[in-house]
Short mmCIF file of N, CA and C in Angstrom, two decimals:
data_model
loop_
_atom_site.label_atom_id
_atom_site.label_comp_id
_atom_site.label_asym_id
_atom_site.label_seq_id
_atom_site.Cartn_x
_atom_site.Cartn_y
_atom_site.Cartn_z
N UNK A 1 -20.58 5.73 0.64
CA UNK A 1 -19.46 4.83 0.38
C UNK A 1 -18.15 5.56 0.70
N UNK A 2 -17.30 4.91 1.47
CA UNK A 2 -16.01 5.49 1.85
C UNK A 2 -14.98 5.17 0.76
N UNK A 3 -14.85 6.07 -0.21
CA UNK A 3 -13.95 5.81 -1.32
C UNK A 3 -12.48 5.79 -0.90
N UNK A 4 -12.13 6.53 0.15
CA UNK A 4 -10.75 6.50 0.63
C UNK A 4 -10.42 5.10 1.13
N UNK A 5 -11.30 4.51 1.92
CA UNK A 5 -11.06 3.16 2.44
C UNK A 5 -10.98 2.15 1.30
N UNK A 6 -11.84 2.31 0.30
CA UNK A 6 -11.82 1.39 -0.85
C UNK A 6 -10.49 1.51 -1.59
N UNK A 7 -10.01 2.72 -1.78
CA UNK A 7 -8.74 2.92 -2.49
C UNK A 7 -7.57 2.38 -1.69
N UNK A 8 -7.58 2.60 -0.39
CA UNK A 8 -6.50 2.05 0.44
C UNK A 8 -6.55 0.52 0.40
N UNK A 9 -7.74 -0.04 0.42
CA UNK A 9 -7.88 -1.49 0.30
C UNK A 9 -7.32 -2.00 -1.02
N UNK A 10 -7.55 -1.26 -2.09
CA UNK A 10 -7.00 -1.64 -3.39
C UNK A 10 -5.48 -1.59 -3.40
N UNK A 11 -4.91 -0.58 -2.76
CA UNK A 11 -3.46 -0.48 -2.68
C UNK A 11 -2.90 -1.62 -1.82
N UNK A 12 -3.59 -1.91 -0.72
CA UNK A 12 -3.15 -3.02 0.13
C UNK A 12 -3.17 -4.34 -0.63
N UNK A 13 -4.28 -4.61 -1.33
CA UNK A 13 -4.40 -5.85 -2.09
C UNK A 13 -3.32 -5.95 -3.17
N UNK A 14 -3.05 -4.84 -3.84
CA UNK A 14 -2.02 -4.83 -4.88
C UNK A 14 -0.66 -5.17 -4.28
N UNK A 15 -0.35 -4.59 -3.13
CA UNK A 15 0.91 -4.90 -2.46
C UNK A 15 0.95 -6.35 -2.01
N UNK A 16 -0.12 -6.81 -1.39
CA UNK A 16 -0.16 -8.17 -0.87
C UNK A 16 -0.01 -9.20 -1.99
N UNK A 17 -0.69 -8.98 -3.10
CA UNK A 17 -0.69 -9.96 -4.18
C UNK A 17 0.50 -9.86 -5.13
N UNK A 18 1.00 -8.64 -5.35
CA UNK A 18 2.03 -8.49 -6.38
C UNK A 18 3.34 -7.88 -5.89
N UNK A 19 3.32 -7.27 -4.71
CA UNK A 19 4.52 -6.60 -4.22
C UNK A 19 4.67 -5.18 -4.72
N UNK A 20 3.71 -4.72 -5.54
CA UNK A 20 3.73 -3.35 -6.02
C UNK A 20 3.15 -2.46 -4.93
N UNK A 21 3.91 -1.46 -4.52
CA UNK A 21 3.47 -0.59 -3.42
C UNK A 21 3.27 0.83 -3.93
N UNK A 22 2.02 1.24 -4.00
CA UNK A 22 1.68 2.60 -4.41
C UNK A 22 1.60 3.48 -3.16
N UNK A 23 2.76 3.91 -2.73
CA UNK A 23 2.86 4.74 -1.53
C UNK A 23 4.02 5.70 -1.69
N UNK A 24 3.98 6.73 -0.87
CA UNK A 24 5.01 7.77 -0.90
C UNK A 24 5.59 7.95 0.51
N UNK A 25 6.86 8.33 0.58
CA UNK A 25 7.36 8.78 1.88
C UNK A 25 6.54 10.02 2.28
N UNK A 26 6.19 10.12 3.54
CA UNK A 26 5.37 11.25 4.00
C UNK A 26 6.02 12.58 3.58
N UNK A 27 5.22 13.45 2.96
CA UNK A 27 5.69 14.75 2.53
C UNK A 27 6.33 14.77 1.16
N UNK A 28 6.44 13.62 0.51
CA UNK A 28 7.07 13.55 -0.81
C UNK A 28 6.01 13.41 -1.89
N UNK A 29 6.33 13.85 -3.09
CA UNK A 29 5.43 13.65 -4.21
C UNK A 29 5.84 12.43 -5.04
N UNK A 30 6.98 11.84 -4.72
CA UNK A 30 7.49 10.67 -5.44
C UNK A 30 7.08 9.38 -4.75
N UNK A 31 6.84 8.36 -5.53
CA UNK A 31 6.54 7.05 -4.96
C UNK A 31 7.78 6.46 -4.32
N UNK A 32 7.58 5.48 -3.46
CA UNK A 32 8.73 4.79 -2.85
C UNK A 32 9.59 4.21 -3.96
N UNK A 33 10.87 4.14 -3.71
CA UNK A 33 11.78 3.60 -4.70
C UNK A 33 11.55 2.09 -4.86
N UNK A 34 11.90 1.55 -6.01
CA UNK A 34 11.79 0.10 -6.18
C UNK A 34 12.58 -0.67 -5.13
N UNK A 35 13.74 -0.14 -4.74
CA UNK A 35 14.56 -0.82 -3.73
C UNK A 35 13.84 -0.86 -2.38
N UNK A 36 13.22 0.24 -2.00
CA UNK A 36 12.50 0.28 -0.72
C UNK A 36 11.28 -0.63 -0.76
N UNK A 37 10.57 -0.63 -1.88
CA UNK A 37 9.41 -1.51 -2.03
C UNK A 37 9.85 -2.97 -1.96
N UNK A 38 10.96 -3.30 -2.60
CA UNK A 38 11.47 -4.67 -2.58
C UNK A 38 11.87 -5.09 -1.17
N UNK A 39 12.41 -4.15 -0.41
CA UNK A 39 12.81 -4.44 0.97
C UNK A 39 11.61 -4.77 1.85
N UNK A 40 10.43 -4.35 1.43
CA UNK A 40 9.21 -4.63 2.20
C UNK A 40 8.59 -5.98 1.82
N UNK A 41 9.22 -6.67 0.90
CA UNK A 41 8.69 -7.94 0.43
C UNK A 41 8.41 -8.94 1.54
N UNK A 42 9.23 -8.94 2.55
CA UNK A 42 9.02 -9.89 3.65
C UNK A 42 7.74 -9.60 4.42
N UNK A 43 7.24 -8.39 4.31
CA UNK A 43 6.01 -8.03 5.02
C UNK A 43 4.76 -8.55 4.33
N UNK A 44 4.89 -8.93 3.07
CA UNK A 44 3.71 -9.40 2.32
C UNK A 44 3.11 -10.65 2.95
N UNK A 45 3.95 -11.60 3.30
CA UNK A 45 3.46 -12.84 3.90
C UNK A 45 2.83 -12.57 5.26
N UNK A 46 3.47 -11.73 6.05
CA UNK A 46 2.93 -11.39 7.37
C UNK A 46 1.58 -10.69 7.22
N UNK A 47 1.44 -9.84 6.22
CA UNK A 47 0.18 -9.16 5.95
C UNK A 47 -0.88 -10.17 5.55
N UNK A 48 -0.53 -11.08 4.66
CA UNK A 48 -1.46 -12.11 4.20
C UNK A 48 -1.93 -13.00 5.35
N UNK A 49 -1.04 -13.26 6.29
CA UNK A 49 -1.37 -14.12 7.43
C UNK A 49 -2.05 -13.36 8.57
N UNK A 50 -2.22 -12.06 8.43
CA UNK A 50 -2.87 -11.27 9.46
C UNK A 50 -1.99 -10.96 10.65
N UNK A 51 -0.68 -11.16 10.50
CA UNK A 51 0.25 -10.90 11.60
C UNK A 51 0.59 -9.42 11.74
N UNK A 52 0.36 -8.68 10.68
CA UNK A 52 0.64 -7.24 10.66
C UNK A 52 -0.44 -6.58 9.80
N UNK A 53 -0.77 -5.36 10.11
CA UNK A 53 -1.76 -4.65 9.30
C UNK A 53 -1.03 -3.77 8.28
N UNK A 54 -1.74 -3.45 7.21
CA UNK A 54 -1.17 -2.56 6.20
C UNK A 54 -0.89 -1.20 6.81
N UNK A 55 -1.78 -0.74 7.68
CA UNK A 55 -1.57 0.54 8.35
C UNK A 55 -0.28 0.52 9.16
N UNK A 56 0.01 -0.59 9.83
CA UNK A 56 1.26 -0.70 10.60
C UNK A 56 2.48 -0.62 9.69
N UNK A 57 2.42 -1.32 8.55
CA UNK A 57 3.54 -1.31 7.61
C UNK A 57 3.81 0.12 7.17
N UNK A 58 2.75 0.83 6.79
CA UNK A 58 2.92 2.21 6.34
C UNK A 58 3.41 3.12 7.46
N UNK A 59 2.80 3.01 8.63
CA UNK A 59 3.15 3.87 9.76
C UNK A 59 4.60 3.68 10.18
N UNK A 60 5.04 2.44 10.28
CA UNK A 60 6.40 2.14 10.74
C UNK A 60 7.47 2.68 9.79
N UNK A 61 7.09 2.88 8.54
CA UNK A 61 8.04 3.35 7.53
C UNK A 61 7.75 4.79 7.08
N UNK A 62 6.82 5.43 7.77
CA UNK A 62 6.43 6.81 7.49
C UNK A 62 6.03 7.01 6.03
N UNK A 63 5.14 6.10 5.57
CA UNK A 63 4.63 6.14 4.20
C UNK A 63 3.15 6.49 4.19
N UNK A 64 2.70 7.06 3.09
CA UNK A 64 1.28 7.34 2.90
C UNK A 64 0.83 6.69 1.59
N UNK A 65 -0.34 6.07 1.56
CA UNK A 65 -0.82 5.45 0.32
C UNK A 65 -1.10 6.51 -0.74
N UNK A 66 -0.75 6.21 -1.98
CA UNK A 66 -0.92 7.17 -3.08
C UNK A 66 -2.30 6.99 -3.71
N UNK A 67 -3.33 7.29 -2.92
CA UNK A 67 -4.70 7.07 -3.39
C UNK A 67 -5.06 7.97 -4.57
N UNK A 68 -4.36 9.06 -4.73
CA UNK A 68 -4.65 9.97 -5.84
C UNK A 68 -4.29 9.38 -7.20
N UNK A 69 -3.49 8.32 -7.21
CA UNK A 69 -3.09 7.70 -8.47
C UNK A 69 -4.11 6.68 -8.98
N UNK A 70 -5.08 6.32 -8.15
CA UNK A 70 -6.06 5.34 -8.55
C UNK A 70 -7.23 6.01 -9.26
N UNK A 71 -7.66 5.39 -10.33
CA UNK A 71 -8.75 5.91 -11.14
C UNK A 71 -9.85 4.85 -11.19
N UNK A 72 -11.09 5.21 -10.86
CA UNK A 72 -12.17 4.22 -10.95
C UNK A 72 -12.30 3.68 -12.37
N UNK A 73 -12.56 2.40 -12.47
CA UNK A 73 -12.71 1.75 -13.77
C UNK A 73 -13.87 0.78 -13.69
N UNK A 74 -14.72 0.82 -14.66
CA UNK A 74 -15.84 -0.12 -14.75
C UNK A 74 -16.17 -0.35 -16.21
N UNK A 75 -16.78 -1.47 -16.47
CA UNK A 75 -17.20 -1.72 -17.86
C UNK A 75 -18.67 -2.03 -17.93
#
């Protein structure tokens, strides 16, 4: 099982559905600022419609998904 792909998918879904972006500027330990995440809001609809990929959104803004912040949860 490719856990990296699963975690990136979870981050993508979270962004697409809620606008919360768990990503960092490349080389930074801090998450993107709320202002920068809000500025990406227009990309959510394009992502949902398949007009842009999550990888493209991240690449164009030099961001990396914060997969280390995700913790597996099951009941």
